[in-house]
Coordinates of N, CA, C and O in Angstrom, one line a residue:
M297 N 1.2 -26.1 -26.4 CA 0.2 -25.1 -26.3 C -0.3 -25.0 -24.9 O -0.6 -24.0 -24.4
K298 N -0.4 -26.2 -24.2 CA -0.9 -26.2 -22.8 C 0.0 -25.5 -21.9 O -0.4 -24.8 -21.0
K299 N 1.3 -25.5 -22.2 CA 2.3 -24.8 -21.4 C 2.2 -23.3 -21.5 O 2.3 -22.6 -20.6
L300 N 1.9 -22.9 -22.7 CA 1.7 -21.5 -23.0 C 0.5 -20.9 -22.3 O 0.5 -19.9 -21.6
I301 N -0.6 -21.7 -22.3 CA -1.8 -21.3 -21.6 C -1.6 -21.2 -20.1 O -2.0 -20.3 -19.4
L302 N -0.9 -22.2 -19.6 CA -0.6 -22.3 -18.1 C 0.3 -21.1 -17.8 O 0.1 -20.5 -16.7
G303 N 1.3 -20.7 -18.6 CA 2.1 -19.5 -18.4 C 1.3 -18.3 -18.3 O 1.5 -17.4 -17.4
F304 N 0.3 -18.1 -19.2 CA -0.5 -16.9 -19.2 C -1.4 -16.9 -17.9 O -1.6 -15.8 -17.3
A305 N -1.9 -18.0 -17.5 CA -2.7 -18.1 -16.3 C -1.9 -17.7 -15.1 O -2.4 -17.0 -14.2
T306 N -0.7 -18.2 -15.0 CA 0.2 -17.9 -13.9 C 0.4 -16.4 -13.8 O 0.4 -15.7 -12.8
I307 N 0.7 -15.7 -15.0 CA 1.0 -14.3 -15.0 C -0.3 -13.5 -14.6 O -0.2 -12.6 -13.9
A308 N -1.5 -14.0 -15.1 CA -2.7 -13.3 -14.7 C -3.0 -13.4 -13.2 O -3.4 -12.4 -12.6
L309 N -2.7 -14.5 -12.6 CA -2.9 -14.6 -11.2 C -1.9 -13.7 -10.4 O -2.3 -13.1 -9.4
A310 N -0.7 -13.6 -10.9 CA 0.3 -12.7 -10.2 C -0.2 -11.3 -10.3 O -0.1 -10.5 -9.3
V311 N -0.7 -10.8 -11.5 CA -1.1 -9.5 -11.6 C -2.4 -9.3 -10.8 O -2.6 -8.2 -10.1
A312 N -3.3 -10.2 -10.7 CA -4.5 -10.1 -10.0 C -4.3 -10.0 -8.5 O -5.1 -9.4 -7.7
S313 N -3.2 -10.6 -8.0 CA -2.9 -10.6 -6.6 C -2.4 -9.3 -6.0 O -2.4 -9.0 -4.9
A314 N -1.9 -8.4 -6.9 CA -1.5 -7.1 -6.5 C -2.6 -6.1 -6.4 O -3.5 -6.0 -7.3
A315 N -2.7 -5.5 -5.2 CA -3.8 -4.5 -5.0 C -3.2 -3.1 -5.0 O -2.2 -2.8 -4.4
T316 N -3.9 -2.2 -5.8 CA -3.5 -0.8 -5.9 C -4.5 0.1 -5.3 O -5.7 -0.1 -5.5
H317 N -4.0 1.0 -4.5 CA -4.9 2.0 -3.8 C -4.4 3.4 -3.9 O -3.1 3.6 -4.1
K318 N -5.2 4.4 -3.9 CA -4.8 5.8 -3.9 C -4.9 6.3 -2.5 O -5.9 6.1 -1.8
V319 N -3.9 7.0 -2.1 CA -3.9 7.6 -0.8 C -3.3 9.1 -0.9 O -2.4 9.3 -1.6
T320 N -4.0 10.0 -0.1 CA -3.5 11.3 -0.1 C -2.8 11.6 1.3 O -3.4 11.4 2.3
L321 N -1.6 12.1 1.2 CA -0.9 12.5 2.4 C -1.1 14.0 2.5 O -0.8 14.7 1.6
F322 N -1.6 14.5 3.7 CA -1.8 15.9 3.9 C -0.7 16.6 4.6 O -0.7 17.8 4.8
Q323 N 0.4 15.8 4.9 CA 1.6 16.4 5.5 C 2.8 15.7 5.0 O 2.7 14.5 4.5
T324 N 4.0 16.2 5.2 CA 5.2 15.5 4.9 C 5.3 14.3 5.8 O 5.0 14.4 7.0
S325 N 5.5 13.1 5.2 CA 5.5 11.9 6.0 C 6.7 11.1 5.7 O 7.4 11.2 4.7
N326 N 7.0 10.2 6.7 CA 8.1 9.3 6.6 C 7.6 7.9 6.5 O 6.8 7.4 7.3
L327 N 8.0 7.2 5.4 CA 7.5 5.8 5.2 C 8.6 5.0 4.6 O 9.3 5.4 3.6
G328 N 9.0 3.9 5.3 CA 10.1 3.1 4.9 C 11.4 3.8 4.9 O 12.3 3.5 4.1
G329 N 11.5 4.7 5.8 CA 12.8 5.5 5.9 C 12.9 6.6 4.9 O 14.0 7.2 4.8
Q330 N 11.9 6.8 4.1 CA 12.0 7.8 3.1 C 11.0 8.9 3.4 O 9.9 8.7 3.8
E331 N 11.3 10.2 3.1 CA 10.4 11.3 3.2 C 9.5 11.5 2.0 O 10.0 11.4 0.9
L332 N 8.2 11.5 2.2 CA 7.3 11.8 1.2 C 6.6 13.1 1.4 O 6.1 13.4 2.5
K333 N 6.6 14.0 0.4 CA 5.9 15.3 0.5 C 4.4 15.1 0.5 O 3.9 14.0 0.1
A334 N 3.7 16.0 1.0 CA 2.2 16.0 0.9 C 1.8 15.8 -0.5 O 2.4 16.4 -1.4
G335 N 0.8 15.0 -0.8 CA 0.3 14.8 -2.1 C -0.4 13.5 -2.3 O -0.6 12.7 -1.3
E336 N -0.8 13.2 -3.5 CA -1.5 11.9 -3.8 C -0.5 10.9 -4.3 O 0.4 11.1 -5.1
Y337 N -0.7 9.6 -3.7 CA 0.2 8.5 -4.1 C -0.6 7.3 -4.4 O -1.7 7.1 -3.9
K338 N 0.0 6.4 -5.2 CA -0.5 5.1 -5.4 C 0.3 4.1 -4.6 O 1.5 4.2 -4.6
I339 N -0.4 3.2 -4.0 CA 0.2 2.1 -3.2 C -0.2 0.8 -3.8 O -1.4 0.5 -3.9
E340 N 0.8 0.1 -4.2 CA 0.6 -1.3 -4.8 C 1.1 -2.3 -3.7 O 2.3 -2.2 -3.3
V341 N 0.3 -3.2 -3.3 CA 0.6 -4.2 -2.3 C 0.7 -5.5 -2.9 O -0.3 -6.0 -3.6
T342 N 1.8 -6.2 -2.8 CA 2.0 -7.5 -3.3 C 2.7 -8.3 -2.2 O 3.8 -7.9 -1.8
D343 N 2.2 -9.4 -1.8 CA 2.7 -10.2 -0.7 C 2.9 -9.3 0.5 O 2.0 -8.7 1.0
N344 N 4.2 -9.2 1.0 CA 4.4 -8.4 2.2 C 5.2 -7.1 1.8 O 6.0 -6.6 2.6
K345 N 5.0 -6.6 0.6 CA 5.7 -5.4 0.1 C 4.7 -4.4 -0.3 O 3.7 -4.7 -1.0
A346 N 5.0 -3.1 0.0 CA 4.2 -2.0 -0.5 C 5.1 -1.1 -1.4 O 6.2 -0.8 -0.9
V347 N 4.7 -0.8 -2.6 CA 5.4 0.1 -3.4 C 4.6 1.4 -3.5 O 3.4 1.4 -4.0
I348 N 5.1 2.5 -3.1 CA 4.4 3.8 -3.0 C 5.0 4.7 -4.1 O 6.2 4.9 -4.2
K349 N 4.1 5.2 -5.0 CA 4.6 6.0 -6.2 C 3.8 7.3 -6.3 O 2.6 7.3 -6.0
D350 N 4.5 8.3 -6.8 CA 3.8 9.5 -7.1 C 4.1 10.0 -8.5 O 4.0 11.1 -8.9
G351 N 4.6 9.0 -9.3 CA 5.0 9.4 -10.7 C 6.5 9.5 -10.7 O 7.2 9.0 -11.6
K352 N 7.1 10.3 -9.8 CA 8.6 10.6 -9.8 C 9.3 9.7 -8.8 O 10.3 9.1 -9.1
K353 N 8.7 9.7 -7.6 CA 9.4 9.0 -6.5 C 8.7 7.6 -6.3 O 7.5 7.5 -6.3
V354 N 9.6 6.6 -6.0 CA 9.1 5.3 -5.7 C 9.8 4.8 -4.4 O 11.0 4.9 -4.2
V355 N 8.9 4.4 -3.5 CA 9.4 3.9 -2.2 C 8.9 2.5 -2.0 O 7.7 2.2 -2.2
T356 N 9.8 1.5 -1.7 CA 9.4 0.1 -1.4 C 9.6 -0.2 0.0 O 10.7 0.1 0.5
T357 N 8.7 -0.7 0.7 CA 8.8 -1.0 2.2 C 8.0 -2.3 2.5 O 7.1 -2.7 1.8
D358 N 8.4 -2.9 3.7 CA 7.6 -4.0 4.2 C 6.3 -3.6 4.7 O 6.2 -2.5 5.3
V359 N 5.3 -4.4 4.5 CA 3.9 -4.1 5.0 C 3.3 -5.4 5.5 O 3.5 -6.4 5.0
K360 N 2.4 -5.2 6.5 CA 1.6 -6.3 7.0 C 0.2 -5.9 6.6 O -0.3 -4.9 7.0
V361 N -0.5 -6.8 5.9 CA -1.9 -6.5 5.6 C -2.8 -7.2 6.5 O -2.7 -8.4 6.8
E362 N -3.7 -6.4 7.2 CA -4.6 -7.0 8.2 C -6.1 -6.7 7.7 O -6.3 -5.7 7.0
T363 N -7.0 -7.6 8.0 CA -8.4 -7.5 7.7 C -9.2 -7.3 9.0 O -9.1 -8.0 9.9
E364 N -9.9 -6.2 9.0 CA -10.8 -5.9 10.1 C -12.2 -6.4 9.9 O -12.6 -6.8 8.8
G365 N -13.0 -6.4 11.0 CA -14.4 -6.9 10.9 C -15.3 -6.1 10.1 O -16.3 -6.5 9.6
Q366 N -15.1 -4.7 10.1 CA -16.0 -3.8 9.4 C -15.2 -3.0 8.4 O -14.0 -2.8 8.6
K367 N -15.9 -2.5 7.4 CA -15.3 -1.6 6.4 C -15.0 -0.2 7.0 O -15.8 0.2 7.9
F368 N -13.9 0.4 6.6 CA -13.6 1.8 7.0 C -14.4 2.7 6.2 O -14.4 2.6 5.0
A369 N -15.0 3.7 6.8 CA -15.8 4.7 6.1 C -15.0 5.6 5.2 O -15.4 6.0 4.1
S370 N -13.8 5.9 5.6 CA -12.8 6.7 4.8 C -11.4 6.3 5.1 O -11.1 5.6 6.0
T371 N -10.5 6.7 4.2 CA -9.1 6.3 4.3 C -8.5 7.2 5.4 O -8.8 8.4 5.5
S372 N -7.8 6.6 6.3 CA -7.1 7.4 7.4 C -5.7 6.8 7.6 O -5.4 5.7 7.3
I373 N -4.9 7.7 8.0 CA -3.4 7.4 8.2 C -3.1 7.7 9.6 O -3.4 8.7 10.2
R374 N -2.4 6.7 10.3 CA -2.0 6.9 11.6 C -0.5 7.1 11.6 O 0.2 6.4 10.9
Y375 N 0.0 8.0 12.5 CA 1.4 8.4 12.6 C 1.9 8.1 14.0 O 1.2 8.1 14.9
T376 N 3.2 7.8 14.0 CA 3.9 7.8 15.3 C 5.1 8.8 15.1 O 5.5 9.1 14.0
D377 N 5.5 9.3 16.2 CA 6.6 10.3 16.3 C 6.3 11.5 15.3 O 7.2 12.1 14.7
G378 N 5.0 11.9 15.1 CA 4.7 13.0 14.3 C 4.6 12.8 12.9 O 3.6 13.3 12.2
S379 N 5.5 12.1 12.2 CA 5.5 12.0 10.8 C 5.7 10.6 10.2 O 5.6 10.4 9.0
K380 N 6.0 9.6 11.1 CA 6.2 8.2 10.6 C 4.8 7.6 10.4 O 4.1 7.5 11.4
V381 N 4.6 7.1 9.2 CA 3.3 6.4 8.9 C 3.4 5.0 9.6 O 4.3 4.2 9.3
S382 N 2.5 4.7 10.5 CA 2.4 3.4 11.1 C 1.4 2.5 10.5 O 1.6 1.3 10.5
E383 N 0.3 3.1 10.1 CA -0.8 2.3 9.4 C -1.6 3.2 8.5 O -1.8 4.4 8.7
I384 N -2.2 2.5 7.5 CA -3.2 3.2 6.6 C -4.4 2.3 6.6 O -4.3 1.1 6.2
R385 N -5.5 2.9 6.9 CA -6.8 2.2 6.9 C -7.5 2.7 5.6 O -7.8 3.8 5.4
L386 N -7.8 1.7 4.7 CA -8.3 2.0 3.3 C -9.8 2.1 3.3 O -10.5 1.2 3.6
G387 N -10.3 3.3 3.1 CA -11.7 3.6 3.0 C -12.4 2.7 2.0 O -11.9 2.5 0.9
G388 N -13.6 2.3 2.4 CA -14.4 1.4 1.5 C -14.0 0.0 1.6 O -14.6 -0.8 0.9
T389 N -13.0 -0.3 2.3 CA -12.6 -1.7 2.5 C -12.4 -2.0 4.0 O -12.6 -1.2 4.8
N390 N -12.1 -3.3 4.3 CA -11.8 -3.6 5.7 C -10.3 -4.0 5.8 O -9.9 -4.7 6.7
T391 N -9.5 -3.3 4.9 CA -8.1 -3.6 4.9 C -7.3 -2.5 5.6 O -7.6 -1.3 5.4
K392 N -6.4 -3.0 6.4 CA -5.5 -2.1 7.1 C -4.0 -2.5 6.7 O -3.7 -3.6 6.8
L393 N -3.2 -1.5 6.3 CA -1.8 -1.7 6.0 C -1.0 -1.2 7.2 O -1.1 -0.1 7.6
V394 N -0.2 -2.1 7.8 CA 0.6 -1.8 9.0 C 2.0 -1.8 8.6 O 2.6 -2.8 8.0
F395 N 2.7 -0.7 8.9 CA 4.1 -0.5 8.5 C 5.0 -0.6 9.8 O 4.7 0.1 10.8
A396 N 6.1 -1.3 9.7 CA 7.1 -1.3 10.8 C 7.8 0.0 10.9 O 8.2 0.5 9.8
N397 N 8.1 0.5 12.0 CA 8.9 1.7 12.2 C 10.2 1.4 12.9 O 10.3 0.9 13.9

């Protein structure tokens, strides 16, 4: 019985460690080598991986999660080369997702 409880606790911790955020792209964007059309996406971050979903399309890419000193007032997306997403600053948090290009 103790093993069963320990197994459930381990699964609960794994689920709790994944953070999910909603992000709206206002232009066609490139993330993880994949083109994403403008629209609303869910980003789930676990360890050093980000999974971006819009219901139909799923993109998985490496991400570095950084913590800033202050919370961001709104979500903002920084681009390089016009359409490559380099970072996403999550509004209401002090979390910044940094993507390698």
